[in-house]
PDB file of C-alpha atoms in Angstrom:
ATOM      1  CA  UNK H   1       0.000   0.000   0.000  1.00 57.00           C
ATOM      2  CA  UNK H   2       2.734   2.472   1.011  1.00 58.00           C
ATOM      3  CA  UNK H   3       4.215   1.804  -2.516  1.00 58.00           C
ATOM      4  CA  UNK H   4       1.116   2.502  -4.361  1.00 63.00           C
ATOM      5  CA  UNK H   5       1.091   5.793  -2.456  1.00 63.00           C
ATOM      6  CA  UNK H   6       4.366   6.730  -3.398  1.00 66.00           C
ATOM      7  CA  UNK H   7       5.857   5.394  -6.414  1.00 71.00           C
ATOM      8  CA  UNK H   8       5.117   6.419 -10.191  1.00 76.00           C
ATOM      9  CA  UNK H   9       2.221   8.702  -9.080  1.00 74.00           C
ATOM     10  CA  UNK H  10       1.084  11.985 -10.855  1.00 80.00           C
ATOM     11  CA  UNK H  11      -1.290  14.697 -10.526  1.00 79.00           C
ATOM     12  CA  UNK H  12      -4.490  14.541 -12.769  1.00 83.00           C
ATOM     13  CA  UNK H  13      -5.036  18.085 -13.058  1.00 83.00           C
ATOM     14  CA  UNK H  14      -6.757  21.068 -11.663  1.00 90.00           C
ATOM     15  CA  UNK H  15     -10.080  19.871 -13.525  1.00 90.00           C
ATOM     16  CA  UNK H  16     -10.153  16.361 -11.530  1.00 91.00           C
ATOM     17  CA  UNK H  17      -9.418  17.893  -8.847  1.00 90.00           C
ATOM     18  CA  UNK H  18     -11.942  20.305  -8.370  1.00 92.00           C
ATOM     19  CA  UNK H  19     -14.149  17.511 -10.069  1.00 91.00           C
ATOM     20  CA  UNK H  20     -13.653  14.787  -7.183  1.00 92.00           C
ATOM     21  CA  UNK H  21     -13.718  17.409  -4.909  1.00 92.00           C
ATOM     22  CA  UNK H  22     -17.402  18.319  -6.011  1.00 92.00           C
ATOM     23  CA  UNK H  23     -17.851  14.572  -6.113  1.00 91.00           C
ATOM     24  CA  UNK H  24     -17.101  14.382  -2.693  1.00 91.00           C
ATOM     25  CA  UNK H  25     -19.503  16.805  -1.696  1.00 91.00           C
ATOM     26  CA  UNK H  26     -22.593  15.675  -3.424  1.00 90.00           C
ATOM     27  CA  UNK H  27     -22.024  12.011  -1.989  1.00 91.00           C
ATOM     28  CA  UNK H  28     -22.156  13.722   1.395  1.00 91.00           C
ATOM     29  CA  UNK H  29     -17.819  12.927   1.802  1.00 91.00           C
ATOM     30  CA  UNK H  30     -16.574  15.180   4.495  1.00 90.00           C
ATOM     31  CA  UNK H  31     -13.348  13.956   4.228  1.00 88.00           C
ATOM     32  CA  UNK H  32     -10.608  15.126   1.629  1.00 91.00           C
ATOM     33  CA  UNK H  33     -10.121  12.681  -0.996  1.00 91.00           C
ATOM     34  CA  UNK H  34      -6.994  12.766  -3.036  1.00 90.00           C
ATOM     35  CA  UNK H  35      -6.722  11.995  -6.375  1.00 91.00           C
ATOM     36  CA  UNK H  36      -3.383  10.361  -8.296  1.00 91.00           C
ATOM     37  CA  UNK H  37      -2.917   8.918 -11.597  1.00 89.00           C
ATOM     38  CA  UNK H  38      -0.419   5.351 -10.668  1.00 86.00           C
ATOM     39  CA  UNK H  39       1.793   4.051 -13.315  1.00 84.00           C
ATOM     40  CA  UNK H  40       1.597   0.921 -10.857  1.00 80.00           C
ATOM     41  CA  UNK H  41      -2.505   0.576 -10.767  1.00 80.00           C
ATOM     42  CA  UNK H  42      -4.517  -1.485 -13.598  1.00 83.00           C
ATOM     43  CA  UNK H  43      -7.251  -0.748 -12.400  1.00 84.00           C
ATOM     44  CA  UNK H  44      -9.125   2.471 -10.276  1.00 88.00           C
ATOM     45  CA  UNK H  45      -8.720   1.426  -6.492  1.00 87.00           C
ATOM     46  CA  UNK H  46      -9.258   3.195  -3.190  1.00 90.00           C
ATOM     47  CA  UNK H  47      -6.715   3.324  -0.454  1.00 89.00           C
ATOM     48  CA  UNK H  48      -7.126   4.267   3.176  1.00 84.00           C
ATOM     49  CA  UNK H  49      -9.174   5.466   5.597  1.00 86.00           C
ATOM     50  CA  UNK H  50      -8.404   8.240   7.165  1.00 88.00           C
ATOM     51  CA  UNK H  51      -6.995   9.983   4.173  1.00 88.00           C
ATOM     52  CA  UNK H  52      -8.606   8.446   1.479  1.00 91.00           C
ATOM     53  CA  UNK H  53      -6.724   8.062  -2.049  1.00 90.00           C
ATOM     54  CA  UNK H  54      -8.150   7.032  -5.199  1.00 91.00           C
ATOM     55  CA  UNK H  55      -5.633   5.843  -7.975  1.00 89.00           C
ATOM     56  CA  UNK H  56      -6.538   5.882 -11.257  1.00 88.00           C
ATOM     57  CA  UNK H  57      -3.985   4.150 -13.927  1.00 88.00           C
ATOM     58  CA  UNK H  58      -2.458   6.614 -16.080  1.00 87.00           C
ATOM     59  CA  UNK H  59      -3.706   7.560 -18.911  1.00 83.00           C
ATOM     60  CA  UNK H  60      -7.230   6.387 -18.458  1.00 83.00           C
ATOM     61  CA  UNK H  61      -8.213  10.325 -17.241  1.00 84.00           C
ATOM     62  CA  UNK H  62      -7.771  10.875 -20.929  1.00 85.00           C
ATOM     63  CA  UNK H  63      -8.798   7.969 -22.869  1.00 82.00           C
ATOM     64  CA  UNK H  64     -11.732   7.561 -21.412  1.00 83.00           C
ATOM     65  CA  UNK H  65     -14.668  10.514 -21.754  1.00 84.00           C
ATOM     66  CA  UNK H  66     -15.198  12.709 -18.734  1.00 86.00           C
ATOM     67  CA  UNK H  67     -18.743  11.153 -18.459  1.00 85.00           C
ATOM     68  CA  UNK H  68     -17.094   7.919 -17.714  1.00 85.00           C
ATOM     69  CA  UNK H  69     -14.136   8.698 -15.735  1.00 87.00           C
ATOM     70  CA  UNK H  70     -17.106  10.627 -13.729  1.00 88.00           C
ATOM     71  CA  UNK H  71     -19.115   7.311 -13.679  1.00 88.00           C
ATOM     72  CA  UNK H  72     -16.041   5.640 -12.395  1.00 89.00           C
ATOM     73  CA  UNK H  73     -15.158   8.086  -9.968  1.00 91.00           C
ATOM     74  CA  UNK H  74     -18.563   7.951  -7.986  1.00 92.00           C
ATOM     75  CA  UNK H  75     -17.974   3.964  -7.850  1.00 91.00           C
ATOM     76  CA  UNK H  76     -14.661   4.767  -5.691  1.00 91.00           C
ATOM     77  CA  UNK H  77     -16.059   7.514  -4.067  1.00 93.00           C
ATOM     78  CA  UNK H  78     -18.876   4.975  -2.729  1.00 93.00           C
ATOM     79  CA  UNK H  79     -16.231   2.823  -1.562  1.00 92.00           C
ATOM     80  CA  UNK H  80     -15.448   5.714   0.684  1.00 92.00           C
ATOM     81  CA  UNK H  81     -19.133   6.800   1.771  1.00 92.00           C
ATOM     82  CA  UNK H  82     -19.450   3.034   2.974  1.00 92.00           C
ATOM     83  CA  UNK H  83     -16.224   2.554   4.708  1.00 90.00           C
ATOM     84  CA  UNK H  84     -15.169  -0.663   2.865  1.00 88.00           C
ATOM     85  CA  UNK H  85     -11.452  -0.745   3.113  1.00 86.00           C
ATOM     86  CA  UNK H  86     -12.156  -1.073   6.496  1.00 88.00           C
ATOM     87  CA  UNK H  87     -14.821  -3.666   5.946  1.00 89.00           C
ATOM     88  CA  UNK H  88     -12.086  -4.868   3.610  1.00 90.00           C
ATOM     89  CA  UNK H  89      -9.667  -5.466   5.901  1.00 90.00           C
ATOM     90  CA  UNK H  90     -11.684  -7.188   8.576  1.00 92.00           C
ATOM     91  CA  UNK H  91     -12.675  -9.333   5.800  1.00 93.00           C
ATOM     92  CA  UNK H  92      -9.100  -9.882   5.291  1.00 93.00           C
ATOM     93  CA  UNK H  93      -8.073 -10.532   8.593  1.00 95.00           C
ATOM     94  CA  UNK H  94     -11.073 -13.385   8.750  1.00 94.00           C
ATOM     95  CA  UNK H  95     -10.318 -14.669   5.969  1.00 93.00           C
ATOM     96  CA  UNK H  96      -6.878 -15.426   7.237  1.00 93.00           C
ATOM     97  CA  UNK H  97      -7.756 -16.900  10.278  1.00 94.00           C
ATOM     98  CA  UNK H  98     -10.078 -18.831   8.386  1.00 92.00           C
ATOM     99  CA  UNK H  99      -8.438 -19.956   5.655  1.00 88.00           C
ATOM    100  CA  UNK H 100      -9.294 -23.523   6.299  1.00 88.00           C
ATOM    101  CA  UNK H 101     -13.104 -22.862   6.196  1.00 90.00           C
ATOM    102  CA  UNK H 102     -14.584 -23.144   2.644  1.00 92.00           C
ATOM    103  CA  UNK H 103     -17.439 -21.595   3.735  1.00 93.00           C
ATOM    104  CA  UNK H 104     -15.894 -18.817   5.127  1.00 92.00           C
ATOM    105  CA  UNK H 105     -13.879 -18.402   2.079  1.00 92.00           C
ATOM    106  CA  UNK H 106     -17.360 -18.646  -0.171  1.00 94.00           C
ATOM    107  CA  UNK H 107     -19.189 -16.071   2.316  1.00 93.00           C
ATOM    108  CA  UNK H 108     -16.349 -13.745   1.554  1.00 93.00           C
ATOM    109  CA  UNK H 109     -16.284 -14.107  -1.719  1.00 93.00           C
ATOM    110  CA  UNK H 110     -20.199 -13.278  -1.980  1.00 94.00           C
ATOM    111  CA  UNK H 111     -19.780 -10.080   0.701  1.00 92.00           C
ATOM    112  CA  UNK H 112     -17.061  -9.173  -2.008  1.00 92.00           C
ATOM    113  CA  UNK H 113     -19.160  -8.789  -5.002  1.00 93.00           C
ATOM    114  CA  UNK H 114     -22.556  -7.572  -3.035  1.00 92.00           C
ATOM    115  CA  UNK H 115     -19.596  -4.901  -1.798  1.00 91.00           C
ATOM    116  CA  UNK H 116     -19.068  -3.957  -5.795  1.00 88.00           C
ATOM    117  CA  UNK H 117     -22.454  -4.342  -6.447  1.00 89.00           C
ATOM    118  CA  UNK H 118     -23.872  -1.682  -3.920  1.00 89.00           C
ATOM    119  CA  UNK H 119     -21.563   0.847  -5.440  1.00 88.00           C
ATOM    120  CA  UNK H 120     -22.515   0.556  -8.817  1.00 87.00           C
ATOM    121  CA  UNK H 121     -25.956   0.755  -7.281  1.00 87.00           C
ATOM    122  CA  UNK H 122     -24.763   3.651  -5.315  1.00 89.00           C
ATOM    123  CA  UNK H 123     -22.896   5.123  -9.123  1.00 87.00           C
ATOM    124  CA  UNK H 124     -25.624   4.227 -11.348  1.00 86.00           C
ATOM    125  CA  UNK H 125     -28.038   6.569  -9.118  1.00 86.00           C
ATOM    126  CA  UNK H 126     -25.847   9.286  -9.584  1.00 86.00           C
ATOM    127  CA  UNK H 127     -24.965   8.881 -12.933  1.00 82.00           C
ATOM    128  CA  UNK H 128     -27.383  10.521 -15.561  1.00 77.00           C
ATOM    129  CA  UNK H 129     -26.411   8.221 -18.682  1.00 74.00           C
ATOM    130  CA  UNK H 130     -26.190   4.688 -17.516  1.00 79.00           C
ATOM    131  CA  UNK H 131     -25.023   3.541 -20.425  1.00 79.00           C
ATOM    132  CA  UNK H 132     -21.527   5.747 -20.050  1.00 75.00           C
ATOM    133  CA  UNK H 133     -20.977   4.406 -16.586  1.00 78.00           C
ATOM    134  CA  UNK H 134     -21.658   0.115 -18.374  1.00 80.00           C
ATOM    135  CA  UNK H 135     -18.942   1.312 -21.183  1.00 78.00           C
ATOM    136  CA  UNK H 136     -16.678   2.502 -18.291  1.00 76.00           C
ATOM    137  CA  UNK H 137     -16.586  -0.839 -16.787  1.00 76.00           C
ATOM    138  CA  UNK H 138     -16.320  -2.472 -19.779  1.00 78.00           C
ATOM    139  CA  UNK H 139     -13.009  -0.413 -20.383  1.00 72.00           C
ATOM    140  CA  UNK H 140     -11.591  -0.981 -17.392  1.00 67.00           C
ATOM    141  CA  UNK H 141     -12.328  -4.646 -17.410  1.00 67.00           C
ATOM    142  CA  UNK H 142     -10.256  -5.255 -20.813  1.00 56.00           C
ATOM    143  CA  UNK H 143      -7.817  -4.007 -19.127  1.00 51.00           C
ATOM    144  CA  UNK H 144      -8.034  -5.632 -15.883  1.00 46.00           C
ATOM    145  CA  UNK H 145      -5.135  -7.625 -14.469  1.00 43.00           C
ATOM    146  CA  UNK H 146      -7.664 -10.275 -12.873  1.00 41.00           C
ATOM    147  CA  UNK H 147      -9.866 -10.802 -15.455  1.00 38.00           C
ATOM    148  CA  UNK H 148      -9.330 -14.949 -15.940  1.00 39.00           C
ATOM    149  CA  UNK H 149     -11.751 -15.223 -19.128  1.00 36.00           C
ATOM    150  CA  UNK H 150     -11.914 -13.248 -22.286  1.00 36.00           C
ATOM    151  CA  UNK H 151     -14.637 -10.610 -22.244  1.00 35.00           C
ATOM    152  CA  UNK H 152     -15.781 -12.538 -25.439  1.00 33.00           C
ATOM    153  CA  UNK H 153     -15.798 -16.309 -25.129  1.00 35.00           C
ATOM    154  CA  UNK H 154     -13.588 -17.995 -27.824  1.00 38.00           C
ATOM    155  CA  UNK H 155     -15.958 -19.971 -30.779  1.00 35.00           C
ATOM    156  CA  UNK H 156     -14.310 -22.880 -31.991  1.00 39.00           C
ATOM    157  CA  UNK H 157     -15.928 -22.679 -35.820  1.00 35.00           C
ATOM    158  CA  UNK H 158     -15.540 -26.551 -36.178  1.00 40.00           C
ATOM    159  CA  UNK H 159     -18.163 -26.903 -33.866  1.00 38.00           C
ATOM    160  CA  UNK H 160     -20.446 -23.806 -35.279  1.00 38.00           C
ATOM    161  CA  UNK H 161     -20.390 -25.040 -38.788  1.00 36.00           C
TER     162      UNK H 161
END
């Protein structure tokens, strides 16, 4: 975590600045969030607590349109209304006492994605064009380091014809 903080980070700008900042504010934030552009992130993340960063991977504030990165940015910033790092790591912490237990191991995996889930619920609300923040994930998961499968399943033609 302390590397992701430190290492091959840049600012985004006075516009995404004063643009998370207003994010902040309109999901009811109090507390300053920062945000960096990481040459080390694949994906958007949030880090901390009590000084909450968001990393965004570089160059996606400008590939992407603003609608989107805006889209994206209320996901993280959700993260941050609910608390879940913390959440996060006491899910962590059971999960390593636990790592025995498949059905601890399945519970967290489910607490995981309901986690995701409520803050696209929580984006989607405040996002006036759905449809920007769905091609926003789709971006971001093309480029995602954890994605296992294809975001197109492979047709073996043999088989079709």
């Amino acid at each position: 975590v302390y590397q992701l903080k430190r290492r091959q980070i840049f600012s985004p700008g006075e516009y995404w600045n004063n643009r998370i900042t207003e994010l902040s504010s309109q999901l009811q934030i109090n507390k300053r969030v920062l945000l960096l552009q990481s040459g080390i992130a694949k994906i958007p993340a949030v880090i901390g607590y009590f000084k909450p960063v968001i990393l965004f991977p570089v160059g996606m504030l400008t590939s992407l349109p603003p609608k989107e990165v805006e889209a994206i940015l209320i996901h993280e910033l959700a993260h941050i209304r609910r608390k879940d790092f913390v959440v996060s790591m006491l899910q962590h912490i059971i999960e390593m006492i636990f790592f025995f237990n498949p059905a601890v191991l399945w519970a967290s995996s489910l607490i995981k994605m309901e986690r995701e889930n409520c803050c696209d619920d929580i984006a989607v609300s405040q996002t006036d064009n759905k449809r920007k923040y769905i091609n926003a994930l789709i971006a971001f998961q093309g480029t995602s380091p954890r994605t296992n499968a294809p975001l197109t399943p492979d047709i073996d033609r043999e088989k079709v014809n």
